Amino acid sequence: MSQIQQSFQVQFSYNILFTENLFAPENTTLITFLNNFGNHYGANQFRKKILFVIDEGVAENHQYLQEAIKNYFANQEEIELVADILVLPGGEQVKNDEIYLAQTLRAIDTYGIDRHSFVAAIGGGAFLDMTGYASAIAHRGVKHIRIPTTVLSQNDSGVGVKNGVNYFGKKNFLGTFAPPVAVFNDSTFLKTLSDRDWRSGIAEAVKVALIKDLAFFEWLENKSVLLAHRDEESMNEQIFRCAELHVQHISSGDPFESGSARPLDFGHWAAHKLEYLTNFEIRHGEAVAIGIALDCAYSFLKGMISEDALDRILLVLENLGFDLYHPALAENDKINLWKGLNEFREHLGGRLTITLLEGLGKGIEVHEIDFELVKQAVDYLEKRS
Amino acid sequence: MSQIQQSFQVQFSYNILFTENLFAPENTTLITFLNNFGNHYGANQFRKKILFVIDEGVAENHQYLQEAIKNYFANQEEIELVADILVLPGGEQVKNDEIYLAQTLRAIDTYGIDRHSFVAAIGGGAFLDMTGYASAIAHRGVKHIRIPTTVLSQNDSGVGVKNGVNYFGKKNFLGTFAPPVAVFNDSTFLKTLSDRDWRSGIAEAVKVALIKDLAFFEWLENKSVLLAHRDEESMNEQIFRCAELHVQHISSGDPFESGSARPLDFGHWAAHKLEYLTNFEIRHGEAVAIGIALDCAYSFLKGMISEDALDRILLVLENLGFDLYHPALAENDKINLWKGLNEFREHLGGRLTITLLEGLGKGIEVHEIDFELVKQAVDYLEKRS
Ligand SMILES: NC(=O)c1ccc[n+]([C@@H]2O[C@H](COP(=O)([O-])OP(=O)(O)OC[C@H]3O[C@@H](n4cnc5c(N)ncnc54)[C@H](O)[C@@H]3O)[C@@H](O)[C@H]2O)c1
Ligand SMILES: NC(=O)c1ccc[n+]([C@@H]2O[C@H](COP(=O)([O-])OP(=O)(O)OC[C@H]3O[C@@H](n4cnc5c(N)ncnc54)[C@H](O)[C@@H]3O)[C@@H](O)[C@H]2O)c1
Ligand SMILES: [Zn+2]
Ligand SMILES: [Zn+2]
């Protein structure tokens, strides 16, 4: 028997640019990026096209936005804004109902967006997940620009490499690993977030600080009350530091997750289950805050961290305004929650790998979880709440 | 304005294994691969699952196949064949009708195929394109094994990194770049191919030889009559050499096609158009043979190759049994064909890049094509036919 061996590497690069008022006429961040992009391929002899898709939740709160985009591109020579701006619902709905994916693909086709043209999406994490997926599968990938508008999408989901939609009633059943060509984090959008969405994304910062960066955790401890009171400067710093840790993690690890370990999923096994058990009535970040609290309580009960450390963690989350207990945790004698662990293992494929804490800023992987201790951890949170 | 730079590389490796009677009990090629796969992730503590999907055209001609697969896996410890084998139509139909994609996804869900389990597809190029796409998008990519059963899929499409389905009536509108984890080229399947499908794929070998490898072209010249008469040894050698050139090309170039150049699309601008103009009544390889003939005639008329070289090329194709002219080439005063050039440019995105010949075994990229010469090239082929 003979064989041929194939082996190659593919390079992925993109920048996350932090700015304000992205579409103000004097802000050249976006247009500079677009004009310079891809010139090394000699593609610049052609007018590149760009299609914008906007999250309805953003469009409603930023009524000037579509006009501003049109003005911004009005006199551009090298780049052509296509005739329409597509506005679609935001939130989980856009990932649940296939019609929105189909509409995005239809627009890509109608406006002749090819592999060298851009789809720029402005919206929350759910919106970016759907539009990123559409961009990844159309023509085997058109250029995707992310303009995240929630805290969670600016510090976590929008700076990463994953997209997805829900299918067969399963979250992210369809999706790909497909880095964007650029991310523009515009702090202006955050002003119109509800308090819940403002807070929700901060849970991801607590998560990444706890497993990787004690100094950042202590910074969050100091700023937790300011953050809860919508201090914009603290928010911007939080987003930058969290995004940076996230980005470093991806490039230093296993970007397309070929292995089973997922340290960034700290606190997420319970969070995912809780989202389902509450029928997605709680936000992803709210579920993550509870998931973190649970895995930290477990780490304490297992003797891995001190009660003092646990208390500091729970206090940060409480100061931020999170509830750390939800009745769904205890449903059906906690068996519903427990099922989430097996589902998480199946989702990873193969071996169960859960990140716990062995100290503040220090995650550790374990491969077994003790149901009795999980139950006690739930009770611990209930008592404290 | 601040920024974070992200940059990383992802490694892709897979082998193409040549064998006969892949599912004979004594053939350990596949099971050895499966048992060894992924052990470095510690995933082998679990019984991996494998789902088979089979092209109906193959299933009908190899009635023993499903039984053989079941026997092959009957006593395996480390790998579990899921309860059903899925049989779906082959040919372009499977890429045209969404129902088959949905059925494949449904089976992936039903049988709990996760990111560490396998979808093994047995079939022609169209079948592998659809099943490869389903495997790439389910759970952001489950492990995909290709078992190509046509000449074209064994020497070209099945050893590469692309998949796709048709959408909005457009060929490959949806797809991704997603390497398989392994390819098993089993020569046994080729015996049941129709003469058209046996011949069709050889056009891809002529293509790659002409642009890259004079010695291989001369080998094809010598073997063309034997190949046309279904000599299996020559066929196997042809497939190996063509696959090897294809694989080298991918790894030495731009595997996920971020640029505009596509040397392996030599002869393909006209071929794609011809497939549409004939409503896909001619096979991809048959269209490619005509496309090669046309671009070679054009290269001659443009003074890039001698008439002697052109004659040798056309003779090889004729000896293989290809028609080198089709009335659709001349339709509408050749304007229909000409439109294909612009569509090809749009498909590449940006600048027109066409490969022509400057000698046998030597392709060269050009960025302009002269319609008058294209017309003459069509007439040249018509006269010769
Ligand atoms: N791809 C990944 O790696 C990844 C990681 C984590 C989470 N996610 C996904 O992200 C989603 C959650 O994202 P999210 O937390 O950003 O919430 P979201 O996208 O669900 O948005 C929440 C609500 O806020 C609205 N909204 C968005 N921006 C606004 C603004 N500036 N002002 C006012 N309203 C605004 C939206 O319309 C929506 O109604 C989930 O689907 C989750 O699965 C993806
Ligand atoms: N992904 C890529 O890089 C790439 C490259 C080139 C072509 N393609 C695609 O490949 C497709 C063409 O593939 P193809 O030429 O293999 O033809 P095909 O897949 O259309 O198959 C042709 C016919 O042969 C039948 N068949 C398959 N194997 C058989 C066997 N062993 N015995 C008897 N019948 C058999 C099929 O059922 C079908 O009816 C097109 O859709 C084309 O777009 C893809
Ligand atoms: Zn999260
Ligand atoms: Zn081809």
mmCIF file of C-alpha atoms in Angstrom, chain A residues 167-168, chain B residues 51 53 86-89 98-110 130:
data_model
loop_
_atom_site.group_PDB
_atom_site.id
_atom_site.type_symbol
_atom_site.label_atom_id
_atom_site.label_comp_id
_atom_site.label_asym_id
_atom_site.label_seq_id
_atom_site.Cartn_x
_atom_site.Cartn_y
_atom_site.Cartn_z
ATOM 1 C CA TYR A 167 -30.350 23.947 14.712
ATOM 2 C CA PHE A 168 -32.459 20.981 15.754
ATOM 3 C CA LEU B 51 -21.192 7.054 10.758
ATOM 4 C CA VAL B 53 -22.862 7.682 4.319
ATOM 5 C CA LEU B 86 -27.142 6.292 5.363
ATOM 6 C CA VAL B 87 -27.585 5.876 1.596
ATOM 7 C CA LEU B 88 -28.313 9.040 -0.401
ATOM 8 C CA PRO B 89 -28.348 9.802 -4.129
ATOM 9 C CA GLU B 98 -31.140 20.762 0.581
ATOM 10 C CA ILE B 99 -32.988 17.728 1.850
ATOM 11 C CA TYR B 100 -29.885 15.541 1.594
ATOM 12 C CA LEU B 101 -27.766 17.977 3.548
ATOM 13 C CA ALA B 102 -30.484 18.083 6.203
ATOM 14 C CA GLN B 103 -30.640 14.279 6.318
ATOM 15 C CA THR B 104 -26.896 14.034 6.803
ATOM 16 C CA LEU B 105 -26.982 16.616 9.591
ATOM 17 C CA ARG B 106 -29.908 14.798 11.171
ATOM 18 C CA ALA B 107 -27.955 11.542 11.202
ATOM 19 C CA ILE B 108 -24.955 13.295 12.772
ATOM 20 C CA ASP B 109 -27.267 14.518 15.502
ATOM 21 C CA THR B 110 -29.245 11.316 15.949
ATOM 22 C CA MET B 130 -22.067 17.572 0.238
#
